[in-house]
Amino acid sequence: MIPVRKLISQFADIVFPVTCVCCGCAAASENKYICDWCENERFEYAHPEQGDILPDIVQTQFSLWNFDKGGYLQQMLHDLKYNNLKEVGVELGYILGKKFIRSCSVNSISHIENKKPVIVPIPLHQSKQRKRGFNQARAIGMGIQRATNWEIIDMGTILRVKNTKTQTGLNLAQRSDNLKSAFKLVHENWIKEVIPVIADDVFTTGATTFELAKTLADHGSGKSVILTVAKA
Ligand SMILES: [Zn+2]
């Protein structure tokens, strides 16, 4: 006898074939939410930033794709954040992690001063986390972990203690001011051994990731690497 759950799943596949969360085509497969075309061809790859543009506490910033205002990527990242699509976040993180590993940047972060890379997703303020039910940056971080085998910090290791309002329309200086002391390290016994690999969905001015990198560096971490899915 076919178990009921399997029957339901077969039925669901007929009624709702697995479609790509990005473009809606039917080419996505089981356990894969983004079709090959969207993964490999649809978006423009972003260029990594190094050197003068970044603050001292950041060694590399790497994004997967350029943000497409009003396009498929914006919609997908919006859905990820507000429609609780955790698995999509993990898949995006996995694609990002694979791409980063293949880029030359990874050689420069593997063995610096005997520190090891540890994934640090940008934490959400407790009230936002409660409202949304999950943190999209953590989902992306879990995907990066799947691609790299690097450790990811436990939830609650770093808290976002300041609930900042929307940063839209503010420049870097205003955003930085807004975010001052936004993060608090709860446990710090691990921090001196690591290169933080900060994970987030979009890199805009960098204010949020820079503030977190600063908090970590103030407690003795190595220079951070910033990985995001999109770059605005
Ligand atoms: Zn697609």
PDB file of C-alpha atoms and ligand atoms in Angstrom:
ATOM      1  CA  MET A   1       0.000   0.000   0.000  1.00  0.00           C
ATOM      2  CA  ILE A   2       1.274   3.487  -0.838  1.00  0.00           C
ATOM      3  CA  PRO A   3       1.575   5.634   2.286  1.00  0.00           C
ATOM      4  CA  VAL A   4      -0.906   8.494   2.398  1.00  0.00           C
ATOM      5  CA  ARG A   5       1.803  11.104   2.617  1.00  0.00           C
ATOM      6  CA  LYS A   6       3.436   9.810  -0.566  1.00  0.00           C
ATOM      7  CA  LEU A   7       0.096   9.793  -2.317  1.00  0.00           C
ATOM      8  CA  ILE A   8      -0.500  13.392  -1.326  1.00  0.00           C
ATOM      9  CA  SER A   9       2.962  14.368  -2.497  1.00  0.00           C
ATOM     10  CA  GLN A  10       2.460  12.654  -5.883  1.00  0.00           C
ATOM     11  CA  PHE A  11      -0.874  14.389  -6.219  1.00  0.00           C
ATOM     12  CA  ALA A  12       0.681  17.737  -5.307  1.00  0.00           C
ATOM     13  CA  ASP A  13       3.357  17.257  -7.990  1.00  0.00           C
ATOM     14  CA  ILE A  14       0.682  16.772 -10.621  1.00  0.00           C
ATOM     15  CA  VAL A  15      -1.434  19.693  -9.514  1.00  0.00           C
ATOM     16  CA  PHE A  16       1.481  21.984  -8.596  1.00  0.00           C
ATOM     17  CA  PRO A  17       4.619  20.990 -10.552  1.00  0.00           C
ATOM     18  CA  VAL A  18       7.873  22.165  -8.968  1.00  0.00           C
ATOM     19  CA  THR A  19       8.452  25.602 -10.386  1.00  0.00           C
ATOM     20  CA  CYS A  20      11.406  27.978 -10.128  1.00  0.00           C
ATOM     21  CA  VAL A  21      10.776  30.517  -7.337  1.00  0.00           C
ATOM     22  CA  CYS A  22      12.516  33.126  -9.444  1.00  0.00           C
ATOM     23  CA  CYS A  23      10.989  32.897 -12.934  1.00  0.00           C
ATOM     24  CA  GLY A  24       8.133  30.442 -12.411  1.00  0.00           C
ATOM     25  CA  CYS A  25       9.248  28.011 -15.130  1.00  0.00           C
ATOM     26  CA  ALA A  26       8.754  24.317 -14.468  1.00  0.00           C
ATOM     27  CA  ALA A  27      12.447  23.434 -14.752  1.00  0.00           C
ATOM     28  CA  ALA A  28      13.287  23.418 -11.053  1.00  0.00           C
ATOM     29  CA  SER A  29      13.622  19.958  -9.541  1.00  0.00           C
ATOM     30  CA  GLU A  30      12.900  18.413  -6.178  1.00  0.00           C
ATOM     31  CA  ASN A  31      14.894  20.093  -3.394  1.00  0.00           C
ATOM     32  CA  LYS A  32      16.016  22.750  -5.850  1.00  0.00           C
ATOM     33  CA  TYR A  33      14.021  25.952  -5.988  1.00  0.00           C
ATOM     34  CA  ILE A  34      15.944  27.954  -8.553  1.00  0.00           C
ATOM     35  CA  CYS A  35      16.226  26.711 -12.158  1.00  0.00           C
ATOM     36  CA  ASP A  36      19.575  26.348 -13.912  1.00  0.00           C
ATOM     37  CA  TRP A  37      18.882  29.312 -16.180  1.00  0.00           C
ATOM     38  CA  CYS A  38      18.231  31.647 -13.255  1.00  0.00           C
ATOM     39  CA  GLU A  39      21.227  30.260 -11.362  1.00  0.00           C
ATOM     40  CA  ASN A  40      23.696  30.574 -14.217  1.00  0.00           C
ATOM     41  CA  GLU A  41      22.470  32.973 -16.869  1.00  0.00           C
ATOM     42  CA  ARG A  42      19.791  35.396 -15.742  1.00  0.00           C
ATOM     43  CA  PHE A  43      21.795  37.755 -13.529  1.00  0.00           C
ATOM     44  CA  GLU A  44      24.906  39.830 -13.925  1.00  0.00           C
ATOM     45  CA  TYR A  45      27.768  38.713 -11.688  1.00  0.00           C
ATOM     46  CA  ALA A  46      28.993  41.398  -9.295  1.00  0.00           C
ATOM     47  CA  HIS A  47      32.635  42.461  -9.029  1.00  0.00           C
ATOM     48  CA  PRO A  48      34.361  41.926  -5.665  1.00  0.00           C
ATOM     49  CA  GLU A  49      35.519  45.021  -3.770  1.00  0.00           C
ATOM     50  CA  GLN A  50      38.899  45.165  -2.093  1.00  0.00           C
ATOM     51  CA  GLY A  51      41.344  47.790  -0.926  1.00  0.00           C
ATOM     52  CA  ASP A  52      40.647  51.467  -0.523  1.00  0.00           C
ATOM     53  CA  ILE A  53      36.878  51.392  -0.736  1.00  0.00           C
ATOM     54  CA  LEU A  54      36.566  49.128   2.286  1.00  0.00           C
ATOM     55  CA  PRO A  55      37.261  50.098   5.891  1.00  0.00           C
ATOM     56  CA  ASP A  56      40.368  48.647   7.621  1.00  0.00           C
ATOM     57  CA  ILE A  57      38.375  45.997   9.433  1.00  0.00           C
ATOM     58  CA  VAL A  58      37.142  44.401   6.194  1.00  0.00           C
ATOM     59  CA  GLN A  59      39.457  42.461   3.878  1.00  0.00           C
ATOM     60  CA  THR A  60      37.040  41.477   1.098  1.00  0.00           C
ATOM     61  CA  GLN A  61      33.482  42.096   0.059  1.00  0.00           C
ATOM     62  CA  PHE A  62      32.026  39.601  -2.377  1.00  0.00           C
ATOM     63  CA  SER A  63      28.504  39.564  -3.825  1.00  0.00           C
ATOM     64  CA  LEU A  64      27.031  37.024  -6.177  1.00  0.00           C
ATOM     65  CA  TRP A  65      24.868  39.201  -8.452  1.00  0.00           C
ATOM     66  CA  ASN A  66      24.147  42.856  -9.130  1.00  0.00           C
ATOM     67  CA  PHE A  67      20.805  43.943  -7.712  1.00  0.00           C
ATOM     68  CA  ASP A  68      18.129  44.404 -10.397  1.00  0.00           C
ATOM     69  CA  LYS A  69      15.712  47.051  -9.183  1.00  0.00           C
ATOM     70  CA  GLY A  70      12.186  45.952 -10.039  1.00  0.00           C
ATOM     71  CA  GLY A  71      13.443  42.640 -11.435  1.00  0.00           C
ATOM     72  CA  TYR A  72      13.434  38.932 -10.631  1.00  0.00           C
ATOM     73  CA  LEU A  73      16.182  39.108  -8.032  1.00  0.00           C
ATOM     74  CA  GLN A  74      14.540  41.891  -6.062  1.00  0.00           C
ATOM     75  CA  GLN A  75      11.274  39.957  -6.051  1.00  0.00           C
ATOM     76  CA  MET A  76      12.957  36.738  -4.963  1.00  0.00           C
ATOM     77  CA  LEU A  77      14.841  38.459  -2.122  1.00  0.00           C
ATOM     78  CA  HIS A  78      11.629  40.172  -1.043  1.00  0.00           C
ATOM     79  CA  ASP A  79       9.786  36.842  -0.981  1.00  0.00           C
ATOM     80  CA  LEU A  80      12.633  35.224   0.906  1.00  0.00           C
ATOM     81  CA  LYS A  81      12.421  37.878   3.603  1.00  0.00           C
ATOM     82  CA  TYR A  82       8.698  38.325   3.994  1.00  0.00           C
ATOM     83  CA  ASN A  83       7.197  35.018   2.838  1.00  0.00           C
ATOM     84  CA  ASN A  84       9.338  32.797   5.006  1.00  0.00           C
ATOM     85  CA  LEU A  85      11.126  30.989   2.150  1.00  0.00           C
ATOM     86  CA  LYS A  86      13.960  29.685   4.287  1.00  0.00           C
ATOM     87  CA  GLU A  87      15.002  26.915   1.871  1.00  0.00           C
ATOM     88  CA  VAL A  88      15.365  29.462  -0.927  1.00  0.00           C
ATOM     89  CA  GLY A  89      17.728  31.432   1.301  1.00  0.00           C
ATOM     90  CA  VAL A  90      19.777  28.295   1.921  1.00  0.00           C
ATOM     91  CA  GLU A  91      19.949  27.608  -1.827  1.00  0.00           C
ATOM     92  CA  LEU A  92      21.021  31.188  -2.579  1.00  0.00           C
ATOM     93  CA  GLY A  93      23.677  30.941   0.128  1.00  0.00           C
ATOM     94  CA  TYR A  94      24.892  27.690  -1.376  1.00  0.00           C
ATOM     95  CA  ILE A  95      25.240  29.254  -4.852  1.00  0.00           C
ATOM     96  CA  LEU A  96      27.022  32.243  -3.296  1.00  0.00           C
ATOM     97  CA  GLY A  97      29.360  30.019  -1.261  1.00  0.00           C
ATOM     98  CA  LYS A  98      30.269  27.882  -4.275  1.00  0.00           C
ATOM     99  CA  LYS A  99      31.001  30.932  -6.393  1.00  0.00           C
ATOM    100  CA  PHE A 100      33.131  32.511  -3.662  1.00  0.00           C
ATOM    101  CA  ILE A 101      35.102  29.310  -3.142  1.00  0.00           C
ATOM    102  CA  ARG A 102      35.864  29.227  -6.873  1.00  0.00           C
ATOM    103  CA  SER A 103      37.024  32.828  -6.889  1.00  0.00           C
ATOM    104  CA  CYS A 104      40.621  33.529  -5.971  1.00  0.00           C
ATOM    105  CA  SER A 105      39.583  35.450  -2.860  1.00  0.00           C
ATOM    106  CA  VAL A 106      39.196  32.248  -0.900  1.00  0.00           C
ATOM    107  CA  ASN A 107      42.930  31.541  -1.017  1.00  0.00           C
ATOM    108  CA  SER A 108      43.604  34.787   0.737  1.00  0.00           C
ATOM    109  CA  ILE A 109      41.278  34.056   3.644  1.00  0.00           C
ATOM    110  CA  SER A 110      41.977  30.409   4.366  1.00  0.00           C
ATOM    111  CA  HIS A 111      45.081  30.553   6.482  1.00  0.00           C
ATOM    112  CA  ILE A 112      45.706  34.026   7.764  1.00  0.00           C
ATOM    113  CA  GLU A 113      47.468  34.229  11.120  1.00  0.00           C
ATOM    114  CA  ASN A 114      46.141  30.762  11.908  1.00  0.00           C
ATOM    115  CA  LYS A 115      42.618  32.086  12.098  1.00  0.00           C
ATOM    116  CA  LYS A 116      39.737  30.109  10.663  1.00  0.00           C
ATOM    117  CA  PRO A 117      36.714  31.426   8.753  1.00  0.00           C
ATOM    118  CA  VAL A 118      33.465  31.342  10.757  1.00  0.00           C
ATOM    119  CA  ILE A 119      30.149  32.372   9.229  1.00  0.00           C
ATOM    120  CA  VAL A 120      28.401  35.223  11.029  1.00  0.00           C
ATOM    121  CA  PRO A 121      24.921  36.003   9.668  1.00  0.00           C
ATOM    122  CA  ILE A 122      23.750  39.563  10.344  1.00  0.00           C
ATOM    123  CA  PRO A 123      21.437  39.103  13.345  1.00  0.00           C
ATOM    124  CA  LEU A 124      17.905  40.464  13.328  1.00  0.00           C
ATOM    125  CA  HIS A 125      16.495  42.418  16.231  1.00  0.00           C
ATOM    126  CA  GLN A 126      14.399  40.128  18.425  1.00  0.00           C
ATOM    127  CA  SER A 127      11.139  41.893  17.551  1.00  0.00           C
ATOM    128  CA  LYS A 128      11.737  41.490  13.793  1.00  0.00           C
ATOM    129  CA  GLN A 129      12.807  37.876  14.232  1.00  0.00           C
ATOM    130  CA  ARG A 130       9.576  37.186  16.130  1.00  0.00           C
ATOM    131  CA  LYS A 131       7.477  38.916  13.484  1.00  0.00           C
ATOM    132  CA  ARG A 132       9.073  37.177  10.474  1.00  0.00           C
ATOM    133  CA  GLY A 133       9.725  33.843  12.154  1.00  0.00           C
ATOM    134  CA  PHE A 134      13.228  33.500  10.733  1.00  0.00           C
ATOM    135  CA  ASN A 135      16.303  35.430   9.754  1.00  0.00           C
ATOM    136  CA  GLN A 136      17.018  35.447   6.009  1.00  0.00           C
ATOM    137  CA  ALA A 137      20.721  36.176   6.624  1.00  0.00           C
ATOM    138  CA  ARG A 138      20.980  32.994   8.735  1.00  0.00           C
ATOM    139  CA  ALA A 139      19.366  30.956   5.941  1.00  0.00           C
ATOM    140  CA  ILE A 140      21.955  32.371   3.511  1.00  0.00           C
ATOM    141  CA  GLY A 141      24.697  31.616   6.056  1.00  0.00           C
ATOM    142  CA  MET A 142      23.514  27.992   6.288  1.00  0.00           C
ATOM    143  CA  GLY A 143      23.810  27.715   2.505  1.00  0.00           C
ATOM    144  CA  ILE A 144      27.347  29.136   2.630  1.00  0.00           C
ATOM    145  CA  GLN A 145      28.139  26.544   5.273  1.00  0.00           C
ATOM    146  CA  ARG A 146      26.850  23.780   2.997  1.00  0.00           C
ATOM    147  CA  ALA A 147      29.165  24.963   0.216  1.00  0.00           C
ATOM    148  CA  THR A 148      32.267  25.620   2.330  1.00  0.00           C
ATOM    149  CA  ASN A 149      32.055  23.443   5.463  1.00  0.00           C
ATOM    150  CA  TRP A 150      32.931  26.473   7.570  1.00  0.00           C
ATOM    151  CA  GLU A 151      31.362  26.704  10.999  1.00  0.00           C
ATOM    152  CA  ILE A 152      28.422  29.017  11.561  1.00  0.00           C
ATOM    153  CA  ILE A 153      27.940  30.801  14.890  1.00  0.00           C
ATOM    154  CA  ASP A 154      25.058  29.726  17.119  1.00  0.00           C
ATOM    155  CA  MET A 155      22.012  31.935  17.286  1.00  0.00           C
ATOM    156  CA  GLY A 156      22.226  34.282  20.242  1.00  0.00           C
ATOM    157  CA  THR A 157      26.036  34.614  20.078  1.00  0.00           C
ATOM    158  CA  ILE A 158      25.623  38.141  18.732  1.00  0.00           C
ATOM    159  CA  LEU A 159      22.515  40.211  19.335  1.00  0.00           C
ATOM    160  CA  ARG A 160      21.119  43.142  17.454  1.00  0.00           C
ATOM    161  CA  VAL A 161      20.278  45.399  20.360  1.00  0.00           C
ATOM    162  CA  LYS A 162      19.150  48.394  18.355  1.00  0.00           C
ATOM    163  CA  ASN A 163      15.993  48.085  16.280  1.00  0.00           C
ATOM    164  CA  THR A 164      16.853  50.415  13.412  1.00  0.00           C
ATOM    165  CA  LYS A 165      14.159  51.839  11.184  1.00  0.00           C
ATOM    166  CA  THR A 166      14.444  51.532   7.414  1.00  0.00           C
ATOM    167  CA  GLN A 167      17.743  52.799   6.052  1.00  0.00           C
ATOM    168  CA  THR A 168      16.356  53.656   2.637  1.00  0.00           C
ATOM    169  CA  GLY A 169      17.241  57.158   1.529  1.00  0.00           C
ATOM    170  CA  LEU A 170      20.104  57.572   4.014  1.00  0.00           C
ATOM    171  CA  ASN A 171      23.727  57.921   2.915  1.00  0.00           C
ATOM    172  CA  LEU A 172      26.601  55.895   4.384  1.00  0.00           C
ATOM    173  CA  ALA A 173      27.405  58.434   7.122  1.00  0.00           C
ATOM    174  CA  GLN A 174      23.761  58.685   8.202  1.00  0.00           C
ATOM    175  CA  ARG A 175      23.350  54.922   8.130  1.00  0.00           C
ATOM    176  CA  SER A 176      26.534  54.399  10.143  1.00  0.00           C
ATOM    177  CA  ASP A 177      25.301  56.868  12.712  1.00  0.00           C
ATOM    178  CA  ASN A 178      21.950  55.112  12.858  1.00  0.00           C
ATOM    179  CA  LEU A 179      23.658  51.762  13.427  1.00  0.00           C
ATOM    180  CA  LYS A 180      26.236  52.805  16.026  1.00  0.00           C
ATOM    181  CA  SER A 181      26.423  50.138  18.781  1.00  0.00           C
ATOM    182  CA  ALA A 182      23.644  48.150  17.101  1.00  0.00           C
ATOM    183  CA  PHE A 183      25.337  44.798  17.819  1.00  0.00           C
ATOM    184  CA  LYS A 184      26.385  43.174  21.071  1.00  0.00           C
ATOM    185  CA  LEU A 185      28.601  40.143  21.487  1.00  0.00           C
ATOM    186  CA  VAL A 186      27.176  37.798  24.134  1.00  0.00           C
ATOM    187  CA  HIS A 187      29.967  35.194  24.147  1.00  0.00           C
ATOM    188  CA  GLU A 188      33.451  36.207  23.108  1.00  0.00           C
ATOM    189  CA  ASN A 189      35.697  33.254  23.902  1.00  0.00           C
ATOM    190  CA  TRP A 190      35.694  32.209  20.213  1.00  0.00           C
ATOM    191  CA  ILE A 191      36.311  35.560  18.597  1.00  0.00           C
ATOM    192  CA  LYS A 192      40.125  35.887  18.684  1.00  0.00           C
ATOM    193  CA  GLU A 193      40.621  32.726  16.618  1.00  0.00           C
ATOM    194  CA  VAL A 194      38.436  33.661  13.687  1.00  0.00           C
ATOM    195  CA  ILE A 195      38.027  35.491  10.421  1.00  0.00           C
ATOM    196  CA  PRO A 196      34.348  36.447  10.466  1.00  0.00           C
ATOM    197  CA  VAL A 197      32.542  35.704   7.210  1.00  0.00           C
ATOM    198  CA  ILE A 198      29.578  38.053   7.489  1.00  0.00           C
ATOM    199  CA  ALA A 199      26.506  36.884   5.547  1.00  0.00           C
ATOM    200  CA  ASP A 200      23.586  39.036   4.394  1.00  0.00           C
ATOM    201  CA  ASP A 201      21.111  39.333   1.534  1.00  0.00           C
ATOM    202  CA  VAL A 202      21.999  42.713  -0.024  1.00  0.00           C
ATOM    203  CA  PHE A 203      25.091  44.918   0.164  1.00  0.00           C
ATOM    204  CA  THR A 204      24.076  48.551  -0.331  1.00  0.00           C
ATOM    205  CA  THR A 205      26.333  51.110   1.359  1.00  0.00           C
ATOM    206  CA  GLY A 206      27.837  48.455   3.617  1.00  0.00           C
ATOM    207  CA  ALA A 207      26.878  50.332   6.795  1.00  0.00           C
ATOM    208  CA  THR A 208      25.309  47.313   8.526  1.00  0.00           C
ATOM    209  CA  THR A 209      28.020  44.810   7.682  1.00  0.00           C
ATOM    210  CA  PHE A 210      30.770  47.362   8.477  1.00  0.00           C
ATOM    211  CA  GLU A 211      29.251  48.043  11.903  1.00  0.00           C
ATOM    212  CA  LEU A 212      29.153  44.328  12.672  1.00  0.00           C
ATOM    213  CA  ALA A 213      32.739  43.892  11.405  1.00  0.00           C
ATOM    214  CA  LYS A 214      33.771  46.749  13.705  1.00  0.00           C
ATOM    215  CA  THR A 215      32.072  45.193  16.730  1.00  0.00           C
ATOM    216  CA  LEU A 216      33.842  41.887  16.022  1.00  0.00           C
ATOM    217  CA  ALA A 217      37.218  43.547  15.425  1.00  0.00           C
ATOM    218  CA  ASP A 218      36.833  45.552  18.655  1.00  0.00           C
ATOM    219  CA  HIS A 219      36.684  42.194  20.443  1.00  0.00           C
ATOM    220  CA  GLY A 220      39.794  40.903  18.671  1.00  0.00           C
ATOM    221  CA  SER A 221      38.638  39.082  15.528  1.00  0.00           C
ATOM    222  CA  GLY A 222      40.575  39.137  12.260  1.00  0.00           C
ATOM    223  CA  LYS A 223      39.452  41.344   9.379  1.00  0.00           C
ATOM    224  CA  SER A 224      36.010  40.336   8.144  1.00  0.00           C
ATOM    225  CA  VAL A 225      34.968  38.946   4.793  1.00  0.00           C
ATOM    226  CA  ILE A 226      31.530  40.104   3.663  1.00  0.00           C
ATOM    227  CA  LEU A 227      29.420  37.805   1.494  1.00  0.00           C
ATOM    228  CA  THR A 228      26.028  38.854   0.126  1.00  0.00           C
ATOM    229  CA  VAL A 229      23.701  37.510  -2.530  1.00  0.00           C
ATOM    230  CA  ALA A 230      23.139  40.891  -4.171  1.00  0.00           C
ATOM    231  CA  LYS A 231      24.975  44.158  -4.517  1.00  0.00           C
ATOM    232  CA  ALA A 232      22.927  47.322  -4.985  1.00  0.00           C
TER     233      ALA A 232
HETATM  234 ZN    ZN B   1      14.126  30.278 -13.108  1.00  0.00          ZN
END
